[in-house]
């Protein structure tokens, strides 16, 4: 059977409306659907201590906020705060996200997932995803 000649509409559960959506992704045949690969796939690693972070790596860190979020206003709003896990400290940076100051409080613990940047003695994570410990563990279970 030549799957390139079999329309996706012949598959159970795919009607005209879904076929139109798939067509936007250039998926017209069953073979196209089989070879469709997502643009990105995220795996959520185990939690890493701040002291073990390396420049350019993507990590999950469970840490407590040691400072209140501070905003600086220049060409854009930059919100920063410091977190610590007992092994070291990490600067968390958000760009153009002024609502962040209302989400985080000093003493609060969260999991931050993102790419680490090291500049001199400063270690930072810019625009990380953030989760409660329980949410992060649930995401890891689903992988």
PDB file of C-alpha atoms in Angstrom:
ATOM      1  CA  UNK A   1       0.000   0.000   0.000  1.00  0.00           C
ATOM      2  CA  UNK A   2       1.357   3.406  -1.011  1.00  0.00           C
ATOM      3  CA  UNK A   3       0.759   5.678   2.008  1.00  0.00           C
ATOM      4  CA  UNK A   4       1.615   8.792   0.012  1.00  0.00           C
ATOM      5  CA  UNK A   5      -1.596   8.368  -1.972  1.00  0.00           C
ATOM      6  CA  UNK A   6      -3.863   7.769   1.057  1.00  0.00           C
ATOM      7  CA  UNK A   7      -5.523  10.978   2.262  1.00  0.00           C
ATOM      8  CA  UNK A   8      -5.494  11.791   5.978  1.00  0.00           C
ATOM      9  CA  UNK A   9      -9.298  12.154   5.772  1.00  0.00           C
ATOM     10  CA  UNK A  10      -9.595   8.386   5.395  1.00  0.00           C
ATOM     11  CA  UNK A  11      -8.277   7.973   8.943  1.00  0.00           C
ATOM     12  CA  UNK A  12     -10.806   7.465  11.722  1.00  0.00           C
ATOM     13  CA  UNK A  13     -11.399  10.681  13.676  1.00  0.00           C
ATOM     14  CA  UNK A  14     -10.089  13.044  10.986  1.00  0.00           C
ATOM     15  CA  UNK A  15     -12.794  14.940   9.181  1.00  0.00           C
ATOM     16  CA  UNK A  16     -12.764  17.807   6.717  1.00  0.00           C
ATOM     17  CA  UNK A  17     -12.096  20.440   9.403  1.00  0.00           C
ATOM     18  CA  UNK A  18      -9.064  18.632  10.866  1.00  0.00           C
ATOM     19  CA  UNK A  19      -7.816  17.832   7.368  1.00  0.00           C
ATOM     20  CA  UNK A  20      -7.826  21.572   6.590  1.00  0.00           C
ATOM     21  CA  UNK A  21      -5.751  22.278   9.708  1.00  0.00           C
ATOM     22  CA  UNK A  22      -3.293  19.525   8.756  1.00  0.00           C
ATOM     23  CA  UNK A  23      -3.084  20.893   5.223  1.00  0.00           C
ATOM     24  CA  UNK A  24      -1.721  24.185   6.665  1.00  0.00           C
ATOM     25  CA  UNK A  25       1.171  22.097   8.012  1.00  0.00           C
ATOM     26  CA  UNK A  26       1.594  20.503   4.553  1.00  0.00           C
ATOM     27  CA  UNK A  27       0.238  17.193   5.842  1.00  0.00           C
ATOM     28  CA  UNK A  28      -2.044  15.799   3.139  1.00  0.00           C
ATOM     29  CA  UNK A  29      -1.308  12.070   3.140  1.00  0.00           C
ATOM     30  CA  UNK A  30      -0.829   9.396   5.784  1.00  0.00           C
ATOM     31  CA  UNK A  31       2.864   9.284   4.837  1.00  0.00           C
ATOM     32  CA  UNK A  32       3.166  13.052   5.469  1.00  0.00           C
ATOM     33  CA  UNK A  33       1.630  12.513   8.907  1.00  0.00           C
ATOM     34  CA  UNK A  34       4.045   9.685   9.737  1.00  0.00           C
ATOM     35  CA  UNK A  35       7.057  11.822   8.819  1.00  0.00           C
ATOM     36  CA  UNK A  36       5.843  14.970  10.582  1.00  0.00           C
ATOM     37  CA  UNK A  37       8.336  15.802  13.351  1.00  0.00           C
ATOM     38  CA  UNK A  38       7.712  18.544  15.943  1.00  0.00           C
ATOM     39  CA  UNK A  39       9.945  21.621  15.790  1.00  0.00           C
ATOM     40  CA  UNK A  40      11.023  21.205  19.404  1.00  0.00           C
ATOM     41  CA  UNK A  41      10.799  18.668  22.163  1.00  0.00           C
ATOM     42  CA  UNK A  42      11.488  19.621  25.759  1.00  0.00           C
ATOM     43  CA  UNK A  43      12.752  17.192  28.363  1.00  0.00           C
ATOM     44  CA  UNK A  44      12.703  18.349  31.946  1.00  0.00           C
ATOM     45  CA  UNK A  45      15.896  17.259  33.754  1.00  0.00           C
ATOM     46  CA  UNK A  46      16.309  16.422  37.414  1.00  0.00           C
ATOM     47  CA  UNK A  47      16.952  19.360  39.718  1.00  0.00           C
ATOM     48  CA  UNK A  48      20.580  20.553  39.836  1.00  0.00           C
ATOM     49  CA  UNK A  49      22.388  22.414  42.638  1.00  0.00           C
ATOM     50  CA  UNK A  50      23.389  25.983  41.742  1.00  0.00           C
ATOM     51  CA  UNK A  51      27.049  25.177  42.493  1.00  0.00           C
ATOM     52  CA  UNK A  52      26.986  22.524  39.717  1.00  0.00           C
ATOM     53  CA  UNK A  53      25.686  24.818  36.945  1.00  0.00           C
ATOM     54  CA  UNK A  54      27.861  25.427  33.880  1.00  0.00           C
ATOM     55  CA  UNK A  55      27.698  28.239  31.330  1.00  0.00           C
ATOM     56  CA  UNK A  56      25.352  27.557  28.421  1.00  0.00           C
ATOM     57  CA  UNK A  57      23.696  24.516  29.983  1.00  0.00           C
ATOM     58  CA  UNK A  58      19.951  24.140  30.453  1.00  0.00           C
ATOM     59  CA  UNK A  59      19.018  23.210  34.000  1.00  0.00           C
ATOM     60  CA  UNK A  60      16.247  23.033  36.556  1.00  0.00           C
ATOM     61  CA  UNK A  61      17.067  24.626  39.917  1.00  0.00           C
ATOM     62  CA  UNK A  62      14.942  24.464  43.065  1.00  0.00           C
ATOM     63  CA  UNK A  63      15.784  27.580  45.069  1.00  0.00           C
ATOM     64  CA  UNK A  64      14.437  30.139  47.527  1.00  0.00           C
ATOM     65  CA  UNK A  65      14.206  33.835  46.646  1.00  0.00           C
ATOM     66  CA  UNK A  66      16.764  35.696  48.718  1.00  0.00           C
ATOM     67  CA  UNK A  67      15.752  39.163  47.466  1.00  0.00           C
ATOM     68  CA  UNK A  68      12.514  40.824  46.455  1.00  0.00           C
ATOM     69  CA  UNK A  69      12.072  41.330  42.686  1.00  0.00           C
ATOM     70  CA  UNK A  70      13.407  44.730  41.556  1.00  0.00           C
ATOM     71  CA  UNK A  71      12.453  46.546  38.386  1.00  0.00           C
ATOM     72  CA  UNK A  72      14.707  48.798  36.389  1.00  0.00           C
ATOM     73  CA  UNK A  73      13.229  51.055  33.748  1.00  0.00           C
ATOM     74  CA  UNK A  74      15.375  51.965  30.776  1.00  0.00           C
ATOM     75  CA  UNK A  75      14.530  51.194  27.188  1.00  0.00           C
ATOM     76  CA  UNK A  76      12.628  48.224  28.575  1.00  0.00           C
ATOM     77  CA  UNK A  77      11.456  46.960  31.965  1.00  0.00           C
ATOM     78  CA  UNK A  78      13.920  44.458  33.473  1.00  0.00           C
ATOM     79  CA  UNK A  79      12.899  42.540  36.600  1.00  0.00           C
ATOM     80  CA  UNK A  80      15.641  40.800  38.577  1.00  0.00           C
ATOM     81  CA  UNK A  81      15.971  38.909  41.835  1.00  0.00           C
ATOM     82  CA  UNK A  82      18.393  36.526  43.483  1.00  0.00           C
ATOM     83  CA  UNK A  83      17.734  32.915  44.476  1.00  0.00           C
ATOM     84  CA  UNK A  84      19.771  30.507  46.600  1.00  0.00           C
ATOM     85  CA  UNK A  85      19.709  26.787  47.308  1.00  0.00           C
ATOM     86  CA  UNK A  86      22.418  26.589  49.973  1.00  0.00           C
ATOM     87  CA  UNK A  87      25.142  25.679  47.470  1.00  0.00           C
ATOM     88  CA  UNK A  88      25.248  29.053  45.724  1.00  0.00           C
ATOM     89  CA  UNK A  89      23.218  31.960  44.392  1.00  0.00           C
ATOM     90  CA  UNK A  90      21.720  32.664  40.982  1.00  0.00           C
ATOM     91  CA  UNK A  91      20.353  35.870  39.462  1.00  0.00           C
ATOM     92  CA  UNK A  92      16.979  35.472  37.743  1.00  0.00           C
ATOM     93  CA  UNK A  93      16.224  38.012  34.985  1.00  0.00           C
ATOM     94  CA  UNK A  94      12.944  38.737  33.174  1.00  0.00           C
ATOM     95  CA  UNK A  95      12.613  41.226  30.304  1.00  0.00           C
ATOM     96  CA  UNK A  96       9.386  43.168  29.661  1.00  0.00           C
ATOM     97  CA  UNK A  97       7.495  41.145  32.264  1.00  0.00           C
ATOM     98  CA  UNK A  98       6.514  43.748  34.850  1.00  0.00           C
ATOM     99  CA  UNK A  99       3.849  41.439  36.350  1.00  0.00           C
ATOM    100  CA  UNK A 100       6.653  39.190  37.688  1.00  0.00           C
ATOM    101  CA  UNK A 101       7.144  41.458  40.713  1.00  0.00           C
ATOM    102  CA  UNK A 102       3.596  40.528  41.801  1.00  0.00           C
ATOM    103  CA  UNK A 103       4.184  36.770  41.490  1.00  0.00           C
ATOM    104  CA  UNK A 104       7.374  36.284  43.523  1.00  0.00           C
ATOM    105  CA  UNK A 105       8.174  37.166  47.153  1.00  0.00           C
ATOM    106  CA  UNK A 106      11.390  36.857  49.169  1.00  0.00           C
ATOM    107  CA  UNK A 107      11.468  33.500  50.964  1.00  0.00           C
ATOM    108  CA  UNK A 108       9.330  31.776  48.330  1.00  0.00           C
ATOM    109  CA  UNK A 109      10.722  28.562  46.793  1.00  0.00           C
ATOM    110  CA  UNK A 110      10.296  27.644  43.118  1.00  0.00           C
ATOM    111  CA  UNK A 111      11.810  25.537  40.368  1.00  0.00           C
ATOM    112  CA  UNK A 112      13.419  27.652  37.646  1.00  0.00           C
ATOM    113  CA  UNK A 113      14.128  25.973  34.297  1.00  0.00           C
ATOM    114  CA  UNK A 114      16.277  27.675  31.687  1.00  0.00           C
ATOM    115  CA  UNK A 115      19.697  28.326  30.183  1.00  0.00           C
ATOM    116  CA  UNK A 116      22.499  29.500  32.459  1.00  0.00           C
ATOM    117  CA  UNK A 117      24.800  32.408  31.628  1.00  0.00           C
ATOM    118  CA  UNK A 118      28.008  33.116  33.515  1.00  0.00           C
ATOM    119  CA  UNK A 119      29.703  36.520  33.336  1.00  0.00           C
ATOM    120  CA  UNK A 120      32.646  36.806  35.670  1.00  0.00           C
ATOM    121  CA  UNK A 121      31.484  35.844  39.147  1.00  0.00           C
ATOM    122  CA  UNK A 122      27.797  36.335  38.261  1.00  0.00           C
ATOM    123  CA  UNK A 123      25.610  33.409  37.302  1.00  0.00           C
ATOM    124  CA  UNK A 124      22.201  34.167  35.817  1.00  0.00           C
ATOM    125  CA  UNK A 125      19.197  32.593  34.142  1.00  0.00           C
ATOM    126  CA  UNK A 126      17.254  34.834  31.761  1.00  0.00           C
ATOM    127  CA  UNK A 127      13.547  34.347  31.082  1.00  0.00           C
ATOM    128  CA  UNK A 128      13.286  30.950  32.786  1.00  0.00           C
ATOM    129  CA  UNK A 129      10.138  28.889  33.034  1.00  0.00           C
ATOM    130  CA  UNK A 130       9.017  28.693  36.666  1.00  0.00           C
ATOM    131  CA  UNK A 131       7.021  26.093  38.557  1.00  0.00           C
ATOM    132  CA  UNK A 132       6.134  25.045  42.072  1.00  0.00           C
ATOM    133  CA  UNK A 133       8.045  21.927  43.145  1.00  0.00           C
ATOM    134  CA  UNK A 134       4.896  19.791  42.790  1.00  0.00           C
ATOM    135  CA  UNK A 135       4.102  21.144  39.297  1.00  0.00           C
ATOM    136  CA  UNK A 136       7.645  20.399  38.133  1.00  0.00           C
ATOM    137  CA  UNK A 137       7.557  16.838  39.460  1.00  0.00           C
ATOM    138  CA  UNK A 138       4.235  16.275  37.655  1.00  0.00           C
ATOM    139  CA  UNK A 139       5.736  17.554  34.378  1.00  0.00           C
ATOM    140  CA  UNK A 140       8.666  15.163  34.802  1.00  0.00           C
ATOM    141  CA  UNK A 141       6.311  12.219  35.362  1.00  0.00           C
ATOM    142  CA  UNK A 142       4.454  13.014  32.104  1.00  0.00           C
ATOM    143  CA  UNK A 143       7.614  12.865  29.994  1.00  0.00           C
TER     144      UNK A 143
END
